[in-house]
Coordinates of C-alpha atoms in Angstrom, one line a residue:
Chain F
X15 CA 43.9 -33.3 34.2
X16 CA 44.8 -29.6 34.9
X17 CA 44.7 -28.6 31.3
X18 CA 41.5 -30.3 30.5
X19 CA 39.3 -28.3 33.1
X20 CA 41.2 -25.4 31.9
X21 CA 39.7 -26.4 28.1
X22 CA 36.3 -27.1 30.1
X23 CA 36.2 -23.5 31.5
X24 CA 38.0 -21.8 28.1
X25 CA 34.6 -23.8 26.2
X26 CA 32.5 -21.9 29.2
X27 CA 33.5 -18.7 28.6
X28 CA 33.0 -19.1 24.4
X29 CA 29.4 -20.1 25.2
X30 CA 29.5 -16.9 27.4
X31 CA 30.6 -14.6 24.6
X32 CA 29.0 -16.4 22.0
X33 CA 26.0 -16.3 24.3
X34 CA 23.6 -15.4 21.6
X35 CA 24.3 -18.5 19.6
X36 CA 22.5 -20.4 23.0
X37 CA 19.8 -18.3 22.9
X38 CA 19.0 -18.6 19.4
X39 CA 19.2 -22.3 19.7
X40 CA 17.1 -22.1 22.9
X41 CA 14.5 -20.2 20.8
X42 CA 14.5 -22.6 17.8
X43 CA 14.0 -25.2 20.3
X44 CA 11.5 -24.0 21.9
X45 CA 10.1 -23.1 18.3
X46 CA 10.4 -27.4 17.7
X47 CA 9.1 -28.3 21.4
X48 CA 5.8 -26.0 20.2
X49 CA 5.2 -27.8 17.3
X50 CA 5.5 -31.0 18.4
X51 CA 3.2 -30.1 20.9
X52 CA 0.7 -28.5 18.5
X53 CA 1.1 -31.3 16.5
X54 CA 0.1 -33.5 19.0
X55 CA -2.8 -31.5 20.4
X56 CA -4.3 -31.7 16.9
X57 CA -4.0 -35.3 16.9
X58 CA -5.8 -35.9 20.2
X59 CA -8.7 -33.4 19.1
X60 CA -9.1 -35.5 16.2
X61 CA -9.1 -38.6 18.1
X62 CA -12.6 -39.9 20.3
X63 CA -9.9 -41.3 22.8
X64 CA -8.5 -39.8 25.9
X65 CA -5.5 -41.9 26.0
X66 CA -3.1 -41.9 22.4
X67 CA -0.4 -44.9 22.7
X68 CA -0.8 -44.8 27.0
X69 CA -0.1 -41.1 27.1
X70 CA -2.8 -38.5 28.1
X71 CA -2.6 -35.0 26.5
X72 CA -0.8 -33.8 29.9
X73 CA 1.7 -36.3 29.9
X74 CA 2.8 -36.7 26.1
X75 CA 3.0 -32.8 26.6
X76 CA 5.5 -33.2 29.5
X77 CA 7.4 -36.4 27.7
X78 CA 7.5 -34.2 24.3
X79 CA 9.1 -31.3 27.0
X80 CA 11.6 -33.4 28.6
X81 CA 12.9 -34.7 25.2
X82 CA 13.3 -31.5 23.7
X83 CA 15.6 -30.5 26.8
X84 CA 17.1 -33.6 25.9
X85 CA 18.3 -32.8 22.6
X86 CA 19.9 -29.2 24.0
X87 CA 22.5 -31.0 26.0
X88 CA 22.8 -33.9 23.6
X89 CA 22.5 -32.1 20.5
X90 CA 24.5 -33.5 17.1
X91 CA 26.1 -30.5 16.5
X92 CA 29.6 -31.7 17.1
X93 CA 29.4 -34.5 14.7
X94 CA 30.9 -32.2 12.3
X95 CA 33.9 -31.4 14.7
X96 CA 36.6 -33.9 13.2
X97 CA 35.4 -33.1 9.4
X98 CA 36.2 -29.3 10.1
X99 CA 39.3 -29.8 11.7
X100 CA 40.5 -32.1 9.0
X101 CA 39.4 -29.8 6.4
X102 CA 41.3 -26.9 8.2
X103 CA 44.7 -28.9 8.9
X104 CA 43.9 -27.7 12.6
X105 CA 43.4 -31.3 13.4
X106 CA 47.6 -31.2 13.5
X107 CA 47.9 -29.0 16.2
X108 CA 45.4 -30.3 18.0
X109 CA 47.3 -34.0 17.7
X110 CA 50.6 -32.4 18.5
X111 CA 49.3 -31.4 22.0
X112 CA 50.6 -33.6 25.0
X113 CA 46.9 -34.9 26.2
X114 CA 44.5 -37.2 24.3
X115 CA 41.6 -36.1 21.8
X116 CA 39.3 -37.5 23.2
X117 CA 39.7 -36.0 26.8
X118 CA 40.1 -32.6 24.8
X119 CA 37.0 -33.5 23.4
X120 CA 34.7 -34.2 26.4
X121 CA 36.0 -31.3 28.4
X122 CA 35.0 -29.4 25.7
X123 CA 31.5 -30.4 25.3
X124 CA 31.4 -30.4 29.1
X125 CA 32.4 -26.7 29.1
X126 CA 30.0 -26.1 26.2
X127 CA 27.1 -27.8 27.6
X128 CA 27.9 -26.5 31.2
X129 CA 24.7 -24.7 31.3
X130 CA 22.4 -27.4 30.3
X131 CA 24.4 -30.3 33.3
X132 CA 23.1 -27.9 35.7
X133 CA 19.7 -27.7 34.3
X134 CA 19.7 -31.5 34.8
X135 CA 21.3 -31.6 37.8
X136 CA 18.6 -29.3 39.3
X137 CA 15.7 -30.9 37.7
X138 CA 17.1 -34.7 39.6
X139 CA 17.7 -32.5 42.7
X140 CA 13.7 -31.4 42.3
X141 CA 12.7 -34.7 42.1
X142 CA 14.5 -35.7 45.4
X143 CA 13.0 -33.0 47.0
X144 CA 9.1 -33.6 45.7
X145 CA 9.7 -37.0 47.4
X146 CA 11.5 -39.5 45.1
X147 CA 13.1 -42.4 46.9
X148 CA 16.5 -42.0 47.4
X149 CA 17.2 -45.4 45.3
X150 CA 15.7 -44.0 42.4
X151 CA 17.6 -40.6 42.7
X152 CA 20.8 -42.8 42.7
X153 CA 20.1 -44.9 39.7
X154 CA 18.6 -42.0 37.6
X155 CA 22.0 -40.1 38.5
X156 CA 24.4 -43.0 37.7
X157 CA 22.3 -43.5 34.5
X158 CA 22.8 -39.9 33.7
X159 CA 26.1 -39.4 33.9
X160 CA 26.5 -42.8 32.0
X161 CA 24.5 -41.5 29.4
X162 CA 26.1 -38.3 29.2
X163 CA 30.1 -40.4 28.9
X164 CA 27.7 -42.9 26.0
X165 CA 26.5 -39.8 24.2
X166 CA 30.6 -38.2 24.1
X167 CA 31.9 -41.5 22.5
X168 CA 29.0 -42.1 20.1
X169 CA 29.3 -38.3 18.4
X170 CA 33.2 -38.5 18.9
X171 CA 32.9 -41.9 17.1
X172 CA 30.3 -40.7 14.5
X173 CA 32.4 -37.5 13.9
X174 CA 35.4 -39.7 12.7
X175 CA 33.2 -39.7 10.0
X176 CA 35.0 -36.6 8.7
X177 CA 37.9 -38.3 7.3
X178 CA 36.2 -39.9 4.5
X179 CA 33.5 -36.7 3.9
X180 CA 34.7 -33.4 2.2
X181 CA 31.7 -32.0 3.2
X182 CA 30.1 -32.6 6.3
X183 CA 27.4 -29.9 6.1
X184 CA 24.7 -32.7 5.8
X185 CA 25.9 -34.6 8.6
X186 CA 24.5 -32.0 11.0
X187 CA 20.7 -32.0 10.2
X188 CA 20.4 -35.7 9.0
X189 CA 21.6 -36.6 12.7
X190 CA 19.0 -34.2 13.9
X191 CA 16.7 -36.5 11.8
X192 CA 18.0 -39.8 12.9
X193 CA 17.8 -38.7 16.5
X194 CA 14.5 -37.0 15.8
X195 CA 13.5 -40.6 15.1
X196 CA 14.7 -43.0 17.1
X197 CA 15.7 -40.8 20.0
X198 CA 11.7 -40.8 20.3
X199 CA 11.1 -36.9 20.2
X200 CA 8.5 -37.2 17.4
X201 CA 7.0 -39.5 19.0
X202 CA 7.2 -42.0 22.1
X203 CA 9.1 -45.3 20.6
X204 CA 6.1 -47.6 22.0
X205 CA 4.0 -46.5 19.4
X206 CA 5.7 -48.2 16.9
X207 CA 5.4 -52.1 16.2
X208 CA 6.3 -54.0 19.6
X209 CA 9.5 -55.4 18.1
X210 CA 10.8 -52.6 16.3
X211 CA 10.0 -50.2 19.5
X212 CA 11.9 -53.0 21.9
X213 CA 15.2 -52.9 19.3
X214 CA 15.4 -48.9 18.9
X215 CA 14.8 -49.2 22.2
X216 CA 18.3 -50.5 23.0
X217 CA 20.2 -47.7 20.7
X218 CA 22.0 -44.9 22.0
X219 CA 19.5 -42.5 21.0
X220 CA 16.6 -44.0 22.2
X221 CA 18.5 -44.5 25.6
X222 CA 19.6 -40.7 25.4
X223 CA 15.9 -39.4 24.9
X224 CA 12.9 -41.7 24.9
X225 CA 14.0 -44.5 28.0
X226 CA 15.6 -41.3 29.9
X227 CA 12.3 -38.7 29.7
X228 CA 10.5 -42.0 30.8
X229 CA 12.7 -42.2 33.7
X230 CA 12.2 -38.5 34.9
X231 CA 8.8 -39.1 34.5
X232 CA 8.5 -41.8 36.9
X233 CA 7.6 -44.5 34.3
X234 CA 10.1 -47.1 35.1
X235 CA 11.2 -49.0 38.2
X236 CA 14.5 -48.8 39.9
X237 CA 15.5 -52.6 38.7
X238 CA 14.1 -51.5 34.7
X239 CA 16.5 -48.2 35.0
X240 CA 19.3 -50.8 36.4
X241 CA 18.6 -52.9 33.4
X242 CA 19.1 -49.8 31.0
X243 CA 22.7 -49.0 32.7
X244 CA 23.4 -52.2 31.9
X245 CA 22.6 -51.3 28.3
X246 CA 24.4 -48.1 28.4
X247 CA 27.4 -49.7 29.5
X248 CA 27.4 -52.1 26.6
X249 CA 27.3 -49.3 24.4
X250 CA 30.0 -47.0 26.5
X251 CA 32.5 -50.5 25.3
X252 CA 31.0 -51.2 21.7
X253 CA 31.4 -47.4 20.9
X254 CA 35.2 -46.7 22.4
X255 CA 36.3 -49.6 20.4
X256 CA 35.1 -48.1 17.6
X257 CA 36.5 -44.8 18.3
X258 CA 39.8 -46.5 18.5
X259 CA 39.3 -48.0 15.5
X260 CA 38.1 -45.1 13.1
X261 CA 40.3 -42.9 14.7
X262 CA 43.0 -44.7 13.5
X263 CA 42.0 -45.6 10.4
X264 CA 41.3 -41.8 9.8
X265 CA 44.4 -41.0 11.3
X266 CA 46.4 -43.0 8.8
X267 CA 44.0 -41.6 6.0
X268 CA 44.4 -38.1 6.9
X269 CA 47.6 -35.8 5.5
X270 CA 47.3 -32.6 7.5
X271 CA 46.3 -30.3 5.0
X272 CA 46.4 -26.4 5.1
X273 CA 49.7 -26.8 7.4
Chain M
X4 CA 27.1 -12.8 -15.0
X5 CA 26.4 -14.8 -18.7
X6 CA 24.6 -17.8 -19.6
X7 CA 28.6 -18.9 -20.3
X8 CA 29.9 -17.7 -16.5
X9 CA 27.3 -19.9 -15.4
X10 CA 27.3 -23.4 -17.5
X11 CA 31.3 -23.1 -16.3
X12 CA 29.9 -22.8 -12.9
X13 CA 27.6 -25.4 -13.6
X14 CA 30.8 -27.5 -15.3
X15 CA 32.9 -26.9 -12.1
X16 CA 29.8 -28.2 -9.8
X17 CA 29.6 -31.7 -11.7
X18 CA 33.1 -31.7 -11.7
X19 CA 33.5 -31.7 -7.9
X20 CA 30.6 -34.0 -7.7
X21 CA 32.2 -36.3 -9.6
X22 CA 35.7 -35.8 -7.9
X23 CA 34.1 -36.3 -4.4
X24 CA 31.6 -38.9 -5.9
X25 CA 31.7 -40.7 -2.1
X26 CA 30.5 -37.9 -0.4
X27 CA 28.3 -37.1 -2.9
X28 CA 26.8 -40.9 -2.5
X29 CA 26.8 -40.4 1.1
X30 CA 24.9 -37.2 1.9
X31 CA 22.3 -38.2 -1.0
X32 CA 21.7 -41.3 1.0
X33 CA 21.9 -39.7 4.3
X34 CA 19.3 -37.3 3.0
X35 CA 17.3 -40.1 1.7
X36 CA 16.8 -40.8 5.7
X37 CA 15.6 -37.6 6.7
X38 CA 12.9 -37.6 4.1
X39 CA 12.0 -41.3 5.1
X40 CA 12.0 -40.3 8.5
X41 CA 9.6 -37.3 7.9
X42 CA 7.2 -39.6 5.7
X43 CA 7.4 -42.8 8.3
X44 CA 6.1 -40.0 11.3
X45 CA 3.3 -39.1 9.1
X46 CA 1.9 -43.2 9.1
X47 CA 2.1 -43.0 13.1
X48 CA 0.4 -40.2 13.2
X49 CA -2.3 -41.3 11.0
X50 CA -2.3 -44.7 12.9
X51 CA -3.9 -43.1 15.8
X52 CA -6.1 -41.0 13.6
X53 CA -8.4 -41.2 10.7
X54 CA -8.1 -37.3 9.5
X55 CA -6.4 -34.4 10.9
X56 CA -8.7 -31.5 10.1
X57 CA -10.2 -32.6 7.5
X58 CA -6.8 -33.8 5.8
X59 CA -6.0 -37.5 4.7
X60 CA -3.2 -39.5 5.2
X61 CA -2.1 -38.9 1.9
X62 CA -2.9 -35.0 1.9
X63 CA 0.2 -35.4 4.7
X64 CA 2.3 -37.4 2.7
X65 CA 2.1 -35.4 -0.3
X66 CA 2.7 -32.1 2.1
X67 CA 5.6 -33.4 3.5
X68 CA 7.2 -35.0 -0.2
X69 CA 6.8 -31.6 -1.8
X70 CA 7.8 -29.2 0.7
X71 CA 10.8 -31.9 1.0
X72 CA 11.3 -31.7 -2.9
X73 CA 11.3 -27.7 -2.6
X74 CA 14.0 -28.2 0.0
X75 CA 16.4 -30.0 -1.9
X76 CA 15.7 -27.7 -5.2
X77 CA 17.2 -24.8 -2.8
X78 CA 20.0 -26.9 -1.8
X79 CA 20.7 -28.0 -5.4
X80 CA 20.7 -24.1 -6.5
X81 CA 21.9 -22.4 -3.8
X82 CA 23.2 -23.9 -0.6
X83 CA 26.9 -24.4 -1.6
X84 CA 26.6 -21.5 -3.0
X85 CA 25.5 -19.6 0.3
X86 CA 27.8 -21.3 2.9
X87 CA 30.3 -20.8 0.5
X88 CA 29.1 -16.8 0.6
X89 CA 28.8 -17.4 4.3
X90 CA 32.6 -18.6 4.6
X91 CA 33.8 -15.5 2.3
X92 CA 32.3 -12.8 4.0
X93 CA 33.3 -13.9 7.0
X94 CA 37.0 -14.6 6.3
X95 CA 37.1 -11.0 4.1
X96 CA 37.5 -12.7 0.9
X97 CA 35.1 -11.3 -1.5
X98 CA 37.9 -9.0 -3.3
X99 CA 38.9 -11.0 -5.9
X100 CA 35.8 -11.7 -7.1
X101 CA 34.6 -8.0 -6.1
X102 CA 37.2 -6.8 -8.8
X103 CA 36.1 -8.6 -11.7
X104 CA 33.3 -7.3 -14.3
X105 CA 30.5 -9.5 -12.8
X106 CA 27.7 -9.2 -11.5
X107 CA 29.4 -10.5 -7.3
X108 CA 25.6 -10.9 -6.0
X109 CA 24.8 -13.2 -8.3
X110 CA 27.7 -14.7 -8.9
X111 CA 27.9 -15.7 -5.0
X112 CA 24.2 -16.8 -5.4
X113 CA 24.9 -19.1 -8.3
X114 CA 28.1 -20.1 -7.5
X115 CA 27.7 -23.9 -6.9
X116 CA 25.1 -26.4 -7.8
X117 CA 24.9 -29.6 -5.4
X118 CA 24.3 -32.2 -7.5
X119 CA 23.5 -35.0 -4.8
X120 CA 20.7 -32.8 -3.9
X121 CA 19.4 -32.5 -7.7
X122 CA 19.1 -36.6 -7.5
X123 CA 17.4 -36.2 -4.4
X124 CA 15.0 -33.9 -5.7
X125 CA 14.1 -35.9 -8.7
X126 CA 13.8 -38.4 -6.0
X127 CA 10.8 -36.3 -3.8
X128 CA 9.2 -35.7 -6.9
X129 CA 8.9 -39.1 -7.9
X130 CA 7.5 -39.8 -4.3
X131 CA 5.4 -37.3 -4.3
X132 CA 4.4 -38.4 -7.7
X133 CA 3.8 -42.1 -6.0
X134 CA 0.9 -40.1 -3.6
X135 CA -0.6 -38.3 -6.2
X136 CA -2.1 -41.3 -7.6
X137 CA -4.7 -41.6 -5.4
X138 CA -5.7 -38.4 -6.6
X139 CA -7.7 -37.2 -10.0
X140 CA -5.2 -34.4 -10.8
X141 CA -5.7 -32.3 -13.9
X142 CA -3.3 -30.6 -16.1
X143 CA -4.0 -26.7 -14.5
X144 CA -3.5 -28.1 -11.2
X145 CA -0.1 -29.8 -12.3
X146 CA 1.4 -26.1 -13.4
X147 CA -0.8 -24.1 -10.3
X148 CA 1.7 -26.3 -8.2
X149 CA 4.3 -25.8 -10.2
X150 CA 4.3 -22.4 -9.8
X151 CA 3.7 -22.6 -5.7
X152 CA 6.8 -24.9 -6.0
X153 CA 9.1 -22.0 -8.0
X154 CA 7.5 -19.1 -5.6
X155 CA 8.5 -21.5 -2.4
X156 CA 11.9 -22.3 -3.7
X157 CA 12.6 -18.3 -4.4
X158 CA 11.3 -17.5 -1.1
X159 CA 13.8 -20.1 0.4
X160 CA 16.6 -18.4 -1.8
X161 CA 15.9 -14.8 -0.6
X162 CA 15.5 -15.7 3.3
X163 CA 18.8 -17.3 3.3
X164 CA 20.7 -14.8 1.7
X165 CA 19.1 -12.4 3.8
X166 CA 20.4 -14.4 6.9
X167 CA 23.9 -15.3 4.8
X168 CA 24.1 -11.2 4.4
X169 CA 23.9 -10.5 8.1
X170 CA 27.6 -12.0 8.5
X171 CA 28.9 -8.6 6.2
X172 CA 27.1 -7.1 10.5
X173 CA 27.8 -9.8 13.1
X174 CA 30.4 -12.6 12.8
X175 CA 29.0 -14.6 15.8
X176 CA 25.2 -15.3 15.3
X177 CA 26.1 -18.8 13.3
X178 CA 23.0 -20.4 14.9
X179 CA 21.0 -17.5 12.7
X180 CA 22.2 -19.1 9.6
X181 CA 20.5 -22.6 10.5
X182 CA 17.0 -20.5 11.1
X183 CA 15.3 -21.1 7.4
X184 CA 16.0 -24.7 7.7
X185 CA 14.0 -25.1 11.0
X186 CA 11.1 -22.5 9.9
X187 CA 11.0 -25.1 7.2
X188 CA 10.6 -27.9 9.1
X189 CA 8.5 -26.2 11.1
X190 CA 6.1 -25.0 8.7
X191 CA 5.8 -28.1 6.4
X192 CA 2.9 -29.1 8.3
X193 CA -0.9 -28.9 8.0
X194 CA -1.9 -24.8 8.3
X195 CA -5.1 -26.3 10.9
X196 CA -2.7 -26.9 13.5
X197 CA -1.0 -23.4 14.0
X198 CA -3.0 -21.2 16.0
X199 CA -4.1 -18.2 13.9
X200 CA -2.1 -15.4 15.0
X201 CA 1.3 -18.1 13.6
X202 CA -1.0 -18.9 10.4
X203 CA -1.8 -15.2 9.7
X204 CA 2.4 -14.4 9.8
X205 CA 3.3 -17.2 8.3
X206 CA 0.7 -17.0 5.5
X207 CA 1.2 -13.0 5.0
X208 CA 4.2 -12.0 6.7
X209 CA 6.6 -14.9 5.7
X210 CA 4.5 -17.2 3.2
X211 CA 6.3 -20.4 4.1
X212 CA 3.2 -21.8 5.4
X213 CA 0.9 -21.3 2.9
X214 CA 4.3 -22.1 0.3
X215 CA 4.2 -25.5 1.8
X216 CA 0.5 -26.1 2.4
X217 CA -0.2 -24.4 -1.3
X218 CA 0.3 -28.1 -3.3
X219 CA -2.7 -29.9 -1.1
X220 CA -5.0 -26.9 -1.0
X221 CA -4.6 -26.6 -5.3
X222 CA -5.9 -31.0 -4.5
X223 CA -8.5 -30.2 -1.8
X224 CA -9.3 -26.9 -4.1
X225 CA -9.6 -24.4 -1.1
X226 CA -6.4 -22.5 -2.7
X227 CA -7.0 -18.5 -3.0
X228 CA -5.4 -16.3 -5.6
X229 CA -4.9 -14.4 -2.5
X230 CA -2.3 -16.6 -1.5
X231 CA -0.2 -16.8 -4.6
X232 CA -0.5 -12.7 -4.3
X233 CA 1.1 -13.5 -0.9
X234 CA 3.7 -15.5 -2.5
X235 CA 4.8 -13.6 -5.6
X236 CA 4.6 -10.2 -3.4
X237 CA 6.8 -11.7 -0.7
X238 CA 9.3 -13.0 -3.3
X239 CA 9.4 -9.5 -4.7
X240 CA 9.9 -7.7 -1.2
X241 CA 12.6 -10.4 0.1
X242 CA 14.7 -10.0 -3.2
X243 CA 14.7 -6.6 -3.3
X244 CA 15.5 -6.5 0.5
X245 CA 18.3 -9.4 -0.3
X246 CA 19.6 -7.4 -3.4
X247 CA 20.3 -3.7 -1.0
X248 CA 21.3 -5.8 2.2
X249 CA 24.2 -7.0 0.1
X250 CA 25.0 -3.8 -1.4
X251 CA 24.7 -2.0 1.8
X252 CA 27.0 -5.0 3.0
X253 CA 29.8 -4.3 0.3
X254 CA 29.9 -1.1 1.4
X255 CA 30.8 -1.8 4.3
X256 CA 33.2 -4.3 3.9
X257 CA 36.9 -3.9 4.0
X258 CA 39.4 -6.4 3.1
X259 CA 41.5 -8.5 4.7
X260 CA 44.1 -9.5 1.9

């Protein structure tokens, strides 16, 4: 346990020196969160309604906001981890080392993402403090850190990925894409046809960004969040599974290169 | 660098492509998604609206296929080629190919073709072709945005190598290298939406706007010469200031074999 907070606080104090990698990615997504919201402005001014899809102009604003945050701490970034260790050889050392991948992979993304936990963490905290009940606080923070553990295995299992690609330089903005998408940050999932929007629904993306900025924004009931843990924790099973399974696969597949 | 030095490059390119012909398969299709992606957010939109400024549905569609298509003729051309610059530079390995008698600058810049992105291309112009139906389009129009397509593509080029470049200066600003392909995604929108002061730089400063926009203003015919002045100008400036970046860069560099 010791050695992965160590790895969590070694991540920390990369992000500290590499501290203007976060800001530039702050800025860029600030850049996207503008647009988006520009984009969306236009389309009200060009509609007679008040109302687009349920959401006035305030609150899509505040939805497109809250899903923008959500793609800093659960950016795609590390899908390309596995395929750049593989085509490095470090992937050997890394294997050689007495404590599991996986837990070397979630303290580093904890450490990495340290920042943005806390930024969560204080915007839950302001919402018990405006006057949330205290049931909802509990559920929205059980669903948060369930989400967070869903989002680790779904990229570590998507990253496994990298044992089959040479090149994993596409992998990074086609997530972005995908998550773009169904994550709902282009736009909120509802607006889609009723029974596509109620099957992305139930993906780990949409989960991640669209059902959790509804849930800071009040829009669901403490049983409809229950209902989504549930969901979550389907996913936490169906994607460790799969982890196993492509990581061994991979494993068998892979023949340390570069050492 | 010869027209020879570069059909071997070429060679070597489908070569790999071939050799790593599951990879290939996979990030065309994966890229297949993104531009679906793009194009499917354009029919919600225009579900809850009938124009945007003046613009059709299809106006968007064919904004977002082409500037699409101009993204994956920079990828075909140059994007191996720059993270492979970027990878170089960074772990001091430009000597050997610093020593020879060619040209390094544009050796580095032509170093790699991606042919996965080549079948994608061919793949947003037919798309884009597909939306152009519903418009009268005549021959001078055709080769007008032709040429907006070249100038966007070089502008592309020269604003990545710029950004590529920088590594010979800082080693840690990786999240710099990623910033053409957001501007991109940024920009490939109608010009109505930005407020002026972002339409102004991005139409005179950095022309990726008006690049992007340029196909459906030739359609809607409100396209300026001014604007193509923009473009070839700012192709000319960001060339030259890619061309002495890089030679200021070698300059500077020292080895580490």
């Amino acid at each position: 346990m010791k050695s992965y907070i160590t790895i969590m606080l070694n991540q920390w104090s990369v992000v500290l020196q590499y501290r203007w990698n976060m800001v530039v990615q702050l800025f860029i997504q600030c850049g996207s969160l503008l647009i988006s919201i520009m984009t969306w402005r236009a389309i009200y001014a060009n509609t007679p309604q008040d109302a687009v899809g349920s959401y006035t102009l305030r609150s899509m604003i505040v939805y497109l906001c809250l899903t923008h945050i959500s793609l800093l701490l659960f950016s795609t970034e590390s899908i390309v981890r596995i395929g750049q260790l593989v085509r490095s050889g470090k992937l050997t050392w890394l294997l050689l080392r007495p404590y599991s991948l996986l837990g070397e992979y979630m303290a580093t993304l904890v450490g990495q993402k340290l920042f943005y936990l806390v930024v969560y963490a204080m915007m839950i905290g302001l919402k018990w403090w405006l006057g949330t009940s205290v049931s909802y606080i509990a559920v929205l923070g059980i669903y948060s850190v369930a989400i967070f553990v869903m989002y680790v295995l779904l990229m570590a299992c998507l990253s496994n990925i990298g044992f089959w690609l040479v090149q994993v330089w596409p992998l990074r903005s086609i997530m972005n894409a995908v998550y773009m998408i169904l994550g709902g940050v282009l736009f909120p999932l509802h607006m889609l046809p009723a029974t596509v929007a109620s099957v992305l629904a139930k993906l780990p993306f949409a989960l991640v960004g669209y059902v959790y900025a509804n849930a800071l924004q009040d829009q669901l009931t403490v049983r409809q969040l229950s209902i989504q843990i549930g969901y979550v924790i389907v996913w936490i099973v169906l994607l460790g599974i799969g982890y196993l399974v492509s990581m061994k696969k991979g494993l068998k597949r892979y023949e340390g290169v570069g050492m | 660098m010869s027209v020879s030095l570069y059909l071997a490059l070429c060679k070597q390119s489908v070569h790999t492509f071939i050799i790593y012909r599951t990879t290939s398969l996979l990030t065309f299709l994966m890229s297949i998604l993104f531009f679906v992606v793009e194009l499917y957010a354009g029919v919600v939109y225009f579900d809850q609206i009938d124009q945007l400024y003046g613009w059709t549905r299809e106006d968007y569609l064919v904004l977002i296929s082409l500037a699409t298509t101009v993204t994956y003729l920079y990828q075909t051309f140059f994007v191996l080629a720059h993270e492979h610059l970027t990878e170089s530079i960074l772990d001091a390995q430009l000597d050997m190919i610093l020593l020879k008698p060619v040209n390094a600058y544009l050796f580095y810049a032509l170093y790699r073709l991606d042919i996965s992105s080549a079948i994608s291309a061919m793949m947003g112009l037919g798309v884009t072709g597909y939306f152009l139906q519903s418009y009268t389009v005549t021959v001078v129009q055709y080769l007008y945005i032709g040429v907006c397509v070249l100038l966007a593509v070089g502008l592309l080029f020269s604003l990545n190598q710029i950004i590529v470049t920088c590594s010979f200066w800082y080693d840690n600003l990786t999240s710099l290298l990623a910033v053409p392909e957001y501007l991109t995604d940024f920009l490939s929108r109608p010009r109505d939406i930005f407020p002026s002061t972002i339409r102004g730089l991005f139409t005179w400063g950095v022309p990726l706007l008006i690049a992007f926009n340029s196909p459906v203003l030739i359609l809607r015919g409100e396209m300026s010469v001014r604007y193509v002045l923009s473009l070839v100008l700012s192709n000319a400036i960001f060339g030259f200031i890619a061309w002495w970046l890089w030679r200021k860069g070698v300059e500077r560099y020292r080895s580490a074999s």
